[in-house]
Amino acid sequence: MKISRRSFLRSTTCGVGTMVGLPLLEVMFKSESAFADAPGTFPRFFAMYVPNGIIEEKWYPESGTKREFDLSGSALAAFQERGLKNDISLYRGLTNECDPGGSRGNPHMIAISSWLTGRALPSDRDQMHVPSLDQEIADALPRTKVHSLQLAGNSELDRPNNNVYFNPLKNALNWDRSGRLLPLKSELRSEFARLYAGINEDPTSNIDRRSALKLSVLDDVKEDRQRLINRVGASDAQRLEEYFNSLRDLELQIEALANNNPSEGGQCTRPMEEADIPNPQNGSRNNAIRDHAKIAAQITVQAFSCGLTHAVTYCAGGEAAGCEYRDIGINTHFHNSISHNRSGRYDQWVRIDAFHAELCAEFMYQMKHTPHGGGTLLDGTAVLFGSGLGNGDRHQHTDIAMMVGGHFGRWQHGRYHRFNGRSHADVIDTIRQEIGLPNNYGRNTVPIS
Amino acid sequence: MLVFGFRWVGVLALVVLLCACGGSNSSEGDNSELLPTEPGVSPTPVPTLEPGASPTPLPAPTSTPTAIPIPLPSEQPTPVPSETPSPSPTPTLAPPVQPTPIPTASAEPTPEPSAPPSPTPEPSLQPMPSPEPTPQPTPGGDGESLYKLASGSSASCASCHAEDGSGVAGRGGEILNCGTNCNSLSALESKIALSMPIGNAAACDNDCAQAVARYIWTALMGKSLDGQLSCDVGIQKTSPMRRLNKTEIVNAVHDTFGIGSEHFATSLADETEVVGGFATVGTALTTSREWTERYLDAATSVAEDIVAVGEFGMDCSADSGASLPFPPGFSLDGDQCNTTSQCRSVFGQSANDCANSGASNSICMCGGAPCADATAVDNEACVKTALTQSGNALFRRPLSEAEVNRFIGLYTAANDHDSGLQHIIVALLTSPNFLFVLPDDERETIRKLSDRELAERLSLALWGSLPDKRLLELAASGSLYEVLDSEIDRMLDDPKFDRFGEGFVAPWLGLGGYLIEGSDLNVSDEDWALLLEDMRTESKLFVAHIIKNNLPVNELYTADYSFLNSRLAEHYGVESEAGESEFKLTYFPREAHRRGLMTHGSVLAKAYDGTKTSVVKRGVVPLEAFSCGAPEPPDDPEIENAVNDQAAADKTEKEKIAERADPAQPCAGCHAVIDPVGWVFTEFGVAGERVAQDPDGDPLNTGGVLYGEMFADAYEMAAVIADRGDFETCFATKFLIHSLGRRVDKHSREDNCAIENVVESVGGPVGARDFIKAMLQSDISTVSGTIFE
């Protein structure tokens, strides 16, 4: 594919001029590239997910053409108010891939599990899937100090009140490279600590004592690998392999940290005091997510800025879980009381939709106002915002919310695309293509201009 | 308007008959109330049908044989002969029966069956006449005739599934390829017994289900009965290899080192991917990068703590040589010290004096000799001892020489002694030999578990931790099997069995994920947290009591006592002399209606969904956890929408129950059992406290009918369920999932037979302790097959 020099430069820092003409993939992901260690060269990814569906007729502007539309009055008004209208594209009328893809089972679970993967999970009982987009991007890039973040405003896990044989996990947004589910984290402070561990602690040493110990142990434990894997049967061996792979991964990550002395670059200072960061326990209910999201936005932006990680997702809440949105004066369980009482709670739900959009707009706003390379952090960051369900009351997967933002590849923004039941996986796979990932499952692409 | 043959009329008429038989007796025709309010009359929440009523158009059935709607006919059905047979509720593992207390004579197949005998036009709940509790004979006949002909007043299988099993469009699905339902003959039998025919699941139970299943299996599917019938399939399955779960890791560290385990308790995420409710099944216990990162980090902190406190390698004091940083002024040849503690800081604890401390030539003394002359403690040998001691315990086997050398290598390569010890501990904890429950081999043959494998299984199942010294000794000497019975007894009496509450009882009952907040009970959140913790403790103590004292398994559900502290007693509204921190065995008065686990606050509180207590969930919880008889939730999106519609509708609970009992809808098949169970608990509020009104605000009326038997309150209902005899098998299933770490399923012939064997081996009513011992010693626990389940 031909890349115009201008859009190419928009998505990289200056100085890559000689590489024009090569596919983004080659430039970006070859680890021999001279830019392998320079933060800011690589695309970044941010996604935000909202659970339980939307009031679809209010989410998008009612009228408008592909290039002329007015967001005021819709749930997305916040984007317009904050000057982000030309940094986003709307995709209306999409159907979650779980339906055409034939997923069976709990509608919440199959919705969220296919949203970021763009593939339908066969059954809500499956414990393995394909990697989600954020993980693919993080895996394609050189290792960063923290591989990726899977944040959540409300990480409460919906649990059944009876011991069904298997509870389909409804926090199933992120799936790692081996197809395993990654848990959502609302403990923002702990995630922050992971990002900034070791920074500013001992500027003279590249690697702290604990990390040296870990490296030593990790090096030794490899000796057991072959013998143990040969001893057990094939399916058991898979689980051992998974463990050894994780250990190896960890080893590489710590080595990367050791070799990449942050004090030289100088950009990665702690942006805020840990004590100011909210830390709702993972798996517990968080009823007020506004401050949480704002601080998560700051942390994301800082982490992107100095290359601590390149892939962050923020899940407003797990599917079927019950954030009460006390920030906007609603005091009742989102799923149980609101999302299945659409007519009775219509206005509240509309306000929740608008609130979610505000939070995402906050993330994008902060990125847009952070200079980076020759432009801002929005240059080179792919943003995705939407829901897995449409009419959540009826558990429908049609007319889901979907918005793409940020400047990467050849994507043009300020567009309002309408479809009639097109699978949302086409959007996911188009992003894959434009970012330069090798695997896009051969799907059709959606218009990006 | 769909026009169907008389067979459909028959089905619905049968159902009508079942529920409306009281109609001709009672004069409650004008009763617009849904439940009779006279005391002493047990209502059934099943309405009569309006003859000739037009049905709401129901969605077309899917190809799965679960949700086939039964539309009402539009024409006036023909009158029914009064002697219409009804299927019998014989107590088995199989399905709930519609309340059918009609005494019948013989089972005559009537191809032109029934109309509702009651002339009452409005739907209303009628009280049932006195039920016939004795079981009725199932419809007789061989499988083929049962399949093809309408039996009793039920539609025939062939009318929906076609005579050759290929299915009828818009009616019934193809049964030749029905997925997991036809994996085995017993699965097929279970499916038929549990849910067929639609809308009247109990019509073909037991012998009927068996006969029909065999007919389908042989004649329609053309499969052989070999290996499907006998219960001597032995053990073919084996458990997937697994890692230790979070609780077990915490306990293992605690038992081995005594300190440091809290790092794992706080850093590791709770196991959320569980199978069957228990976090012991290997396929769900993963080691993602994320998890491993946390684990390694926590292990490092654990090691720091252990070494700092001196719990590992405590006597391996440092070299008395030149590797130490000497304090200023210290010289080996000259003035060494001013105080004894200075000597200790250089030579370790063995220094006990600074001789001639006043002079300029004072010497540190170790025992009677100068420390500088003392032979250095052989660090390496000392460290080796500590390593093998802890390593053998953590690995559940003696470390090999190569392994010992590797760990010592890590130690010597470290910066200093303490760091070296830490290296060893972290290496031990990260080794798969600790973290995973490793099988001896590839499991390609059916074999007995080795002594070591069995020791691990027992200690993880009963203690949630590693085998102790005695178990390991027995395993090493190969004599565990000989003393297995007494060993299990010892383990049950060991204080570590207290952990069984957290390891088994908590996941079994599902003691987590409560949606209640303090405000729902008009107390503070802290008070609710305390109460909830007390409730959990109550349940755990109760189950432990039943097990340890070898009381009958059924007593878990029929006991009229529990273990209450003062807070719980107040909550339940019963007298108690217990203090706040002691849980005393307290008997409930009969009028409290409390009985066994089903009325424990911890169980009743699960049904709160955030705004109200769900009657349906109160019914499903005990059926799922205690009798393993909860019907599967409906899979159909249309049904889901109907469920949502009803939930959002502005109707009373009783009205909703009546709707669900409507035999024209497919709900009744399952809800005829779920709802009476759930409803009987309406006298208990959100968290199990006594309340004065039912959920609609009306006076309490908790009675109902279940399996043909009436009950007035939860106390009586517990007896009704207990009589069916499902509890022991279900308890066995749950216990085995937990201790074997694999799916155990009554649909599986192998599992079914294995459990039957255990039950037979104890012969007759058995105490819970003996039952557990029998399970752990039988083949299902000691034999490993080749099929990974």
XYZ file of N, CA and C in Angstrom, chain B residues 58-142:
255
model
N -46.081 -17.762 19.764
C -44.792 -18.054 20.365
C -43.748 -18.166 19.265
N -42.546 -17.909 19.594
C -41.501 -17.960 18.570
C -41.299 -19.378 18.053
N -40.836 -19.440 16.847
C -40.579 -20.751 16.256
C -39.462 -21.434 17.023
N -39.570 -22.671 17.226
C -38.525 -23.357 17.987
C -37.230 -23.444 17.206
N -36.187 -23.432 17.921
C -34.873 -23.603 17.303
C -34.611 -25.081 17.137
N -33.486 -25.370 16.569
C -33.223 -26.781 16.343
C -32.762 -27.492 17.605
N -32.445 -26.745 18.624
C -32.094 -27.428 19.875
C -33.360 -27.901 20.536
N -33.326 -29.058 20.987
C -34.570 -29.583 21.555
C -34.899 -29.065 22.934
N -34.747 -27.817 23.137
C -35.045 -27.339 24.481
C -36.287 -26.479 24.564
N -36.475 -25.634 23.625
C -37.524 -24.642 23.844
C -38.603 -24.725 22.797
N -39.397 -25.707 22.871
C -40.462 -25.817 21.874
C -41.754 -25.358 22.517
N -42.301 -24.311 22.003
C -43.546 -23.830 22.630
C -44.716 -24.728 22.263
N -45.635 -24.757 23.148
C -46.808 -25.589 22.900
C -47.998 -24.668 22.758
N -48.409 -24.380 21.559
C -49.523 -23.443 21.384
C -50.834 -24.098 21.763
N -51.736 -23.271 22.207
C -53.058 -23.776 22.550
C -53.856 -23.949 21.280
N -54.665 -24.909 21.257
C -55.537 -25.067 20.088
C -56.646 -24.045 20.153
N -57.184 -23.738 19.011
C -58.228 -22.731 19.048
C -59.605 -23.359 19.225
N -59.720 -24.603 18.774
C -61.061 -25.186 18.899
C -61.258 -25.759 20.284
N -62.523 -25.954 20.566
C -62.871 -26.489 21.874
C -62.455 -27.940 21.953
N -61.623 -28.266 22.881
C -61.187 -29.665 22.965
C -62.298 -30.580 23.431
N -62.175 -31.853 23.109
C -63.186 -32.819 23.515
C -63.046 -33.127 24.978
N -64.106 -33.532 25.595
C -64.039 -33.806 27.033
C -63.130 -34.996 27.316
N -62.630 -35.000 28.463
C -61.614 -35.993 28.808
C -62.217 -37.047 29.708
N -61.833 -38.265 29.518
C -62.216 -39.278 30.517
C -61.483 -39.001 31.809
N -62.114 -39.295 32.902
C -61.534 -38.855 34.168
C -60.342 -39.696 34.579
N -60.251 -40.870 34.053
C -59.146 -41.715 34.511
C -57.958 -41.536 33.575
N -57.371 -40.433 33.671
C -56.197 -40.219 32.832
C -54.951 -40.419 33.682
N -54.089 -41.192 33.187
C -52.910 -41.472 34.021
C -51.980 -40.276 34.061
N -51.251 -40.262 35.094
C -50.209 -39.238 35.162
C -48.905 -39.933 35.472
N -47.862 -39.364 35.030
C -46.558 -39.993 35.299
C -46.207 -39.904 36.762
N -45.365 -40.800 37.160
C -45.130 -40.944 38.590
C -43.872 -40.224 39.004
N -43.920 -39.692 40.141
C -42.697 -39.064 40.669
C -41.869 -40.023 41.492
N -41.296 -40.991 40.838
C -40.421 -41.879 41.609
C -39.148 -41.142 41.957
N -38.730 -41.286 43.143
C -37.508 -40.569 43.521
C -36.290 -41.123 42.780
N -35.726 -40.280 41.988
C -34.483 -40.650 41.294
C -33.633 -39.416 41.187
N -32.562 -39.577 40.475
C -31.729 -38.407 40.222
C -32.381 -37.486 39.231
N -33.384 -37.929 38.592
C -33.903 -37.220 37.429
C -34.933 -36.205 37.815
N -35.722 -35.867 36.960
C -36.219 -34.505 36.878
C -37.350 -34.187 37.819
N -37.568 -32.922 37.927
C -38.683 -32.448 38.738
C -39.995 -32.871 38.102
N -40.930 -33.139 38.906
C -42.226 -33.582 38.391
C -43.222 -32.476 38.597
N -44.086 -32.326 37.674
C -45.199 -31.407 37.872
C -45.979 -31.869 39.078
N -46.524 -30.960 39.790
C -47.335 -31.404 40.940
C -48.503 -32.253 40.437
N -48.453 -33.515 40.668
C -49.443 -34.412 40.055
C -49.991 -35.361 41.086
N -50.809 -34.895 41.902
C -51.309 -35.791 42.944
C -52.579 -36.516 42.557
N -52.712 -36.870 41.331
C -53.947 -37.541 40.924
C -53.770 -39.031 41.078
N -54.543 -39.637 41.881
C -54.459 -41.096 41.942
C -55.028 -41.680 40.661
N -54.323 -42.586 40.098
C -54.796 -43.142 38.834
C -54.854 -44.643 38.935
N -55.548 -45.190 37.992
C -55.645 -46.645 37.943
C -54.604 -47.190 37.000
N -54.959 -47.347 35.769
C -54.003 -47.933 34.846
C -53.561 -46.900 33.846
N -52.536 -47.282 33.162
C -52.010 -46.345 32.172
C -52.549 -46.716 30.815
N -53.661 -46.118 30.452
C -54.190 -46.429 29.128
C -53.746 -45.356 28.161
N -53.207 -45.769 27.100
C -52.883 -44.755 26.099
C -54.169 -44.201 25.514
N -54.337 -42.934 25.596
C -55.541 -42.326 25.032
C -55.117 -41.354 23.946
N -55.312 -41.747 22.714
C -54.890 -40.854 21.642
C -55.770 -39.640 21.486
N -56.912 -39.624 22.069
C -57.767 -38.460 21.959
C -57.941 -37.842 23.321
N -56.975 -37.233 23.771
C -57.103 -36.845 25.167
C -57.706 -35.483 25.430
N -57.417 -35.007 26.452
C -58.258 -34.343 27.443
C -58.567 -32.893 27.173
N -59.569 -32.485 27.841
C -59.866 -31.059 27.938
C -59.864 -30.737 29.410
N -59.687 -29.517 29.690
C -59.714 -29.181 31.117
C -61.087 -29.474 31.705
N -61.106 -30.200 32.728
C -62.403 -30.557 33.308
C -63.066 -29.405 34.035
N -62.256 -28.453 34.392
C -62.833 -27.382 35.190
C -63.525 -26.382 34.299
N -64.673 -25.971 34.645
C -65.384 -24.988 33.837
C -64.987 -23.546 34.152
N -64.102 -23.380 35.093
C -63.787 -22.004 35.492
C -63.070 -21.282 34.362
N -63.520 -20.143 34.019
C -62.943 -19.433 32.886
C -61.691 -18.647 33.199
N -61.526 -18.192 34.404
C -60.366 -17.331 34.647
C -59.189 -18.128 35.151
N -58.048 -17.711 34.802
C -56.884 -18.355 35.410
C -56.845 -18.027 36.880
N -56.725 -19.002 37.665
C -56.572 -18.736 39.095
C -55.847 -19.918 39.700
N -55.295 -19.671 40.802
C -54.585 -20.741 41.479
C -55.567 -21.522 42.318
N -55.566 -22.780 42.118
C -56.469 -23.601 42.894
C -55.679 -24.408 43.886
N -56.200 -24.594 45.038
C -55.517 -25.486 45.970
C -55.613 -26.917 45.472
N -54.580 -27.648 45.688
C -54.554 -29.033 45.239
C -55.297 -29.890 46.233
N -55.878 -30.928 45.756
C -56.450 -31.887 46.709
C -55.318 -32.627 47.385
N -55.667 -33.436 48.376
C -54.594 -34.119 49.094
C -53.794 -34.968 48.127
N -52.575 -34.802 48.130
C -51.751 -35.456 47.134
C -51.547 -36.929 47.453
N -51.293 -37.670 46.428
C -50.981 -39.078 46.567
C -49.477 -39.219 46.599
N -48.934 -39.449 47.720
C -47.478 -39.443 47.767
C -46.825 -40.709 47.232
N -47.560 -41.785 47.123
C -46.870 -42.991 46.655
C -46.593 -42.894 45.164
N -45.495 -43.415 44.733
C -45.125 -43.288 43.323
C -46.073 -44.076 42.433
N -46.273 -43.541 41.257
C -47.132 -44.194 40.295
C -46.287 -44.966 39.305
N -46.824 -45.994 38.700
C -46.057 -46.717 37.677
C -45.850 -45.824 36.462
N -44.672 -45.890 35.933
C -44.411 -45.129 34.714
C -45.124 -45.782 33.558
N -45.348 -45.025 32.527
C -46.003 -45.632 31.357
C -45.203 -46.839 30.897
N -45.884 -47.914 30.714
C -45.156 -49.129 30.337
C -44.949 -49.207 28.849
N -44.395 -50.296 28.414
C -44.196 -50.456 26.982
C -42.734 -50.407 26.629
N -42.405 -50.974 25.475
C -41.009 -50.978 25.074
C -40.656 -49.622 24.476
